[in-house]
């Protein structure tokens, strides 16, 4: 990282952190959607 310089290194770390947050949110949303569609559909039919 020292060869990149402090600014480039910090920007790279921010990019990685934001990608991780986004992928966690997508997984969480998919899990919630699956629960919403499988739970109530079976009990209502």
PDB file of C-alpha atoms in Angstrom:
ATOM      1  CA  UNK A   1       0.000   0.000   0.000  1.00  0.00           C
ATOM      2  CA  UNK A   2       2.890   2.374   0.548  1.00  0.00           C
ATOM      3  CA  UNK A   3       3.571   2.406  -3.198  1.00  0.00           C
ATOM      4  CA  UNK A   4      -0.002   3.552  -3.890  1.00  0.00           C
ATOM      5  CA  UNK A   5       0.221   6.508  -1.540  1.00  0.00           C
ATOM      6  CA  UNK A   6      -2.048   7.265   1.379  1.00  0.00           C
ATOM      7  CA  UNK A   7      -4.894   8.800  -0.637  1.00  0.00           C
ATOM      8  CA  UNK A   8      -5.112   5.972  -3.154  1.00  0.00           C
ATOM      9  CA  UNK A   9      -4.860   3.370  -0.399  1.00  0.00           C
ATOM     10  CA  UNK A  10      -7.637   4.960   1.647  1.00  0.00           C
ATOM     11  CA  UNK A  11      -9.886   5.248  -1.426  1.00  0.00           C
ATOM     12  CA  UNK A  12      -9.277   1.593  -2.224  1.00  0.00           C
ATOM     13  CA  UNK A  13     -10.155   0.603   1.347  1.00  0.00           C
ATOM     14  CA  UNK A  14     -13.360   2.681   1.219  1.00  0.00           C
ATOM     15  CA  UNK A  15     -14.348   1.001  -2.059  1.00  0.00           C
ATOM     16  CA  UNK A  16     -13.825  -2.469  -0.572  1.00  0.00           C
ATOM     17  CA  UNK A  17     -15.797  -1.528   2.551  1.00  0.00           C
ATOM     18  CA  UNK A  18     -18.723  -0.152   0.544  1.00  0.00           C
ATOM     19  CA  UNK A  19     -18.807  -3.258  -1.679  1.00  0.00           C
ATOM     20  CA  UNK A  20     -18.957  -5.473   1.411  1.00  0.00           C
ATOM     21  CA  UNK A  21     -21.833  -3.432   2.869  1.00  0.00           C
ATOM     22  CA  UNK A  22     -23.740  -3.604  -0.409  1.00  0.00           C
ATOM     23  CA  UNK A  23     -23.358  -7.357  -0.757  1.00  0.00           C
ATOM     24  CA  UNK A  24     -24.449  -7.870   2.859  1.00  0.00           C
ATOM     25  CA  UNK A  25     -27.574  -5.792   2.226  1.00  0.00           C
ATOM     26  CA  UNK A  26     -28.395  -7.778  -0.921  1.00  0.00           C
ATOM     27  CA  UNK A  27     -28.070 -11.090   0.952  1.00  0.00           C
ATOM     28  CA  UNK A  28     -30.238  -9.760   3.776  1.00  0.00           C
ATOM     29  CA  UNK A  29     -32.916  -8.546   1.357  1.00  0.00           C
ATOM     30  CA  UNK A  30     -32.953 -11.886  -0.488  1.00  0.00           C
ATOM     31  CA  UNK A  31     -33.347 -13.776   2.781  1.00  0.00           C
ATOM     32  CA  UNK A  32     -36.220 -11.563   3.883  1.00  0.00           C
ATOM     33  CA  UNK A  33     -37.959 -11.895   0.512  1.00  0.00           C
ATOM     34  CA  UNK A  34     -37.670 -15.687   0.617  1.00  0.00           C
ATOM     35  CA  UNK A  35     -39.203 -15.815   4.090  1.00  0.00           C
ATOM     36  CA  UNK A  36     -42.023 -13.473   3.099  1.00  0.00           C
ATOM     37  CA  UNK A  37     -42.952 -15.494   0.008  1.00  0.00           C
ATOM     38  CA  UNK A  38     -42.691 -18.995   1.498  1.00  0.00           C
ATOM     39  CA  UNK A  39     -44.235 -18.420   4.943  1.00  0.00           C
ATOM     40  CA  UNK A  40     -47.539 -16.625   4.263  1.00  0.00           C
ATOM     41  CA  UNK A  41     -48.227 -18.433   0.963  1.00  0.00           C
ATOM     42  CA  UNK A  42     -48.282 -21.850   2.630  1.00  0.00           C
ATOM     43  CA  UNK A  43     -50.496 -20.725   5.529  1.00  0.00           C
ATOM     44  CA  UNK A  44     -52.980 -18.844   3.336  1.00  0.00           C
ATOM     45  CA  UNK A  45     -53.633 -21.727   0.910  1.00  0.00           C
TER      46      UNK A  45
END
